[in-house]
Coordinates of C-alpha atoms in Angstrom, one line a residue:
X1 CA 5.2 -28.3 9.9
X2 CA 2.2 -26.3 11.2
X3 CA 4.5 -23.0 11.7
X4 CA 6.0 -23.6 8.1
X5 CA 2.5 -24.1 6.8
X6 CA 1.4 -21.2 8.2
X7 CA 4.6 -18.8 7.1
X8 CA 3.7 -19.9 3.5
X9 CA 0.0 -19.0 4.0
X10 CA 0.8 -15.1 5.1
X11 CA 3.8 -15.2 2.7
X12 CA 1.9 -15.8 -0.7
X13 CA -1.2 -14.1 1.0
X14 CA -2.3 -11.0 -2.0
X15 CA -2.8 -9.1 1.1
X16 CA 0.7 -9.5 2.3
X17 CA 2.4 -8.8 -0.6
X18 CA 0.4 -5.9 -2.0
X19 CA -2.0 -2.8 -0.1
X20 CA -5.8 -3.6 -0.9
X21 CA -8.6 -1.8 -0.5
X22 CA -11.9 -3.0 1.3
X23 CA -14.3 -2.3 -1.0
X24 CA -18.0 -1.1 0.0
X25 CA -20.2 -4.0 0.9
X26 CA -22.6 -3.0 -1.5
X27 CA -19.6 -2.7 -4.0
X28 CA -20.0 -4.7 -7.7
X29 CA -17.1 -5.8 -9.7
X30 CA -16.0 -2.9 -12.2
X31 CA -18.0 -0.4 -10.0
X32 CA -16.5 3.2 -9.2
X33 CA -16.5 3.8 -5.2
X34 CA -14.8 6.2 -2.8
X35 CA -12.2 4.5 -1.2
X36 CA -12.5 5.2 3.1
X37 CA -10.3 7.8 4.9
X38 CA -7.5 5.0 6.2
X39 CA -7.0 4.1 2.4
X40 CA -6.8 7.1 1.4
X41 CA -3.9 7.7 4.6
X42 CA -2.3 4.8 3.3
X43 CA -2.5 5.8 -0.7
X44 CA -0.7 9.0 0.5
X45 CA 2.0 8.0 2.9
X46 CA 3.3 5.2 0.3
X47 CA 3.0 7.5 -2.7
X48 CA 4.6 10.2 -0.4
X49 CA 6.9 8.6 2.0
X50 CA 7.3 5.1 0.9
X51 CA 6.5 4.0 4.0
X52 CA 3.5 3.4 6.8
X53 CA 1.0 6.6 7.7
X54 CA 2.7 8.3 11.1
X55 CA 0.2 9.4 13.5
X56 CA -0.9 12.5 12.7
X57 CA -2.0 10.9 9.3
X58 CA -3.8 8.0 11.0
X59 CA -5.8 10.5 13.4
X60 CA -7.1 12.8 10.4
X61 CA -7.8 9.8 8.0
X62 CA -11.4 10.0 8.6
X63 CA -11.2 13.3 7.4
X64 CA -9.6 12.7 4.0
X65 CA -12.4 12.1 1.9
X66 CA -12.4 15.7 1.3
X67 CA -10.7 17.1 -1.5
X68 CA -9.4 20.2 1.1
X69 CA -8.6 17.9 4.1
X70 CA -6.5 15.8 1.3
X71 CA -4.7 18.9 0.1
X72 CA -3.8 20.1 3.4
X73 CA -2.6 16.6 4.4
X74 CA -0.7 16.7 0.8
X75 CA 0.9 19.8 1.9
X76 CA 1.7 18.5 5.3
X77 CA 3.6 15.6 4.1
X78 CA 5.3 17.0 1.2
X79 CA 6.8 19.7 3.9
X80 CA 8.6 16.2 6.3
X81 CA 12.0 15.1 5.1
X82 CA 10.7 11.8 4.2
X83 CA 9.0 13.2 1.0
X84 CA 12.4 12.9 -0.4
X85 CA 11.6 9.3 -0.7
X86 CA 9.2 10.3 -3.3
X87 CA 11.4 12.3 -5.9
X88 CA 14.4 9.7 -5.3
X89 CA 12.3 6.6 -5.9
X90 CA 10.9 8.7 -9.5
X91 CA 13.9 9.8 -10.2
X92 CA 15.7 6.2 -9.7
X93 CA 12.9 4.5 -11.6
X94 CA 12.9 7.2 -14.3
X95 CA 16.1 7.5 -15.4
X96 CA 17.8 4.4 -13.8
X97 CA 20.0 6.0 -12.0
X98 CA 21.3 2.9 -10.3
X99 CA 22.9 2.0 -13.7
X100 CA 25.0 5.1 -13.3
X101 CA 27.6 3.7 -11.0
X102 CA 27.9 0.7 -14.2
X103 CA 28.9 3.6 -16.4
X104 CA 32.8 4.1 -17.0
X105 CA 33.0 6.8 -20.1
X106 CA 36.6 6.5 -22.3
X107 CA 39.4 7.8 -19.5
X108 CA 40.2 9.9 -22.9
X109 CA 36.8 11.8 -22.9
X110 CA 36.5 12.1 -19.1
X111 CA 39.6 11.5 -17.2
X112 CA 38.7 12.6 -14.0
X113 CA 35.6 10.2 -13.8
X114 CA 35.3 7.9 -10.2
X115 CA 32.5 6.6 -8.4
X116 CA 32.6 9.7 -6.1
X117 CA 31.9 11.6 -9.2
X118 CA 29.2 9.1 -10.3
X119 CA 27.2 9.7 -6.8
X120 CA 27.6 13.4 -7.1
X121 CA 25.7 13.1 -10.1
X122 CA 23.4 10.5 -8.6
X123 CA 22.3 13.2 -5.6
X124 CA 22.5 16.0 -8.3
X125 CA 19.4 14.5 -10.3
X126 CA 18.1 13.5 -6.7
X127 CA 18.2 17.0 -5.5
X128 CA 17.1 18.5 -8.8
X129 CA 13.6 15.8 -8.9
X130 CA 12.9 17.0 -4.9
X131 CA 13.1 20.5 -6.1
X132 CA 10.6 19.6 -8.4
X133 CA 8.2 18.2 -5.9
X134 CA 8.5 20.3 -3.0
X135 CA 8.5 23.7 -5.1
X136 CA 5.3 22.4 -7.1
X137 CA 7.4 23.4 -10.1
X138 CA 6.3 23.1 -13.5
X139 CA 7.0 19.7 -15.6
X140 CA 8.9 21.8 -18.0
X141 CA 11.5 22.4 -15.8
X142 CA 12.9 19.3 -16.5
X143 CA 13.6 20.7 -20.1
X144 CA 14.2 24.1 -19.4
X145 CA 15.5 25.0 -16.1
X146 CA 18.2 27.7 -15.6
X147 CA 18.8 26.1 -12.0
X148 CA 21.2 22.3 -11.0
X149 CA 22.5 21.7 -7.8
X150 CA 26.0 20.5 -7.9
X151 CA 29.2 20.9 -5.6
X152 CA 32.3 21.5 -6.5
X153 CA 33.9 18.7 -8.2
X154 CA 30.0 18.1 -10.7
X155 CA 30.8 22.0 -11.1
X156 CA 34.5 21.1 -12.7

């Protein structure tokens, strides 16, 4: 019973379930404050990464209450392969795109259509969100760009 209790305890905990902050001691409720380096670390690798700070992160979070040391660590992290995580979740979120494998158009308007088809499209708008991101591209883009990624079959 003791174990159980105790699993319950750390399951419903707020700081299990969510990342807080630890406020300044001398802190008031509805007061502005700057939030310490290791927040900061961990702001960035979830926004970024969806997922813990590594290392290198860790060792420069004392640093990243500057505006410079957070752009360079910005930077830094948009450049690792896990940054995808950041356009894919958008891009999910955004548009839904897990309802896309649901959708089955009228075999008369698109005969060719199969779930292969449906993923290409999936990792097309995936693709087309990191380009976004790691290109610091403008927000119009996503109206007017003159640029997709698609293979062969999204091409047809």
């Amino acid at each position: 019973a003791g174990i159980r209790t105790a699993l319950q305890a750390v399951l419903a905990s707020p700081r299990f379930l969510f990342r807080l902050e630890q406020a300044p001691p001398a802190a008031r409720p509805g007061q502005t404050y700057t939030l310490a380096g290791a927040d900061i670390a961990s702001r960035l690798s979830f926004f970024l990464w969806g997922a813990v700070p590594d290392a290198a992160l860790v060792t420069r979070a004392a640093a990243l209450t500057s505006p410079t040391a957070i752009a360079a660590e910005t930077t830094r992290m948009l450049a690792d392969p896990r940054a995808e995580a950041l356009s894919t979740r958008f891009a999910h979120q955004w548009l839904r795109l897990q309802d896309v494998e649901k959708v089955r158009p009228d075999y008369h308007f698109a005969p060719h259509w199969d779930t292969y088809l449906s993923g290409a499209l999936v990792k097309e708008t995936e693709l087309f969100f990191d380009s976004l991101v790691r290109e610091d591209r403008s927000v119009l883009d996503l109206l007017n760009a003159d640029y997709t990624f698609v293979n062969e079959r999204v091409a047809k």
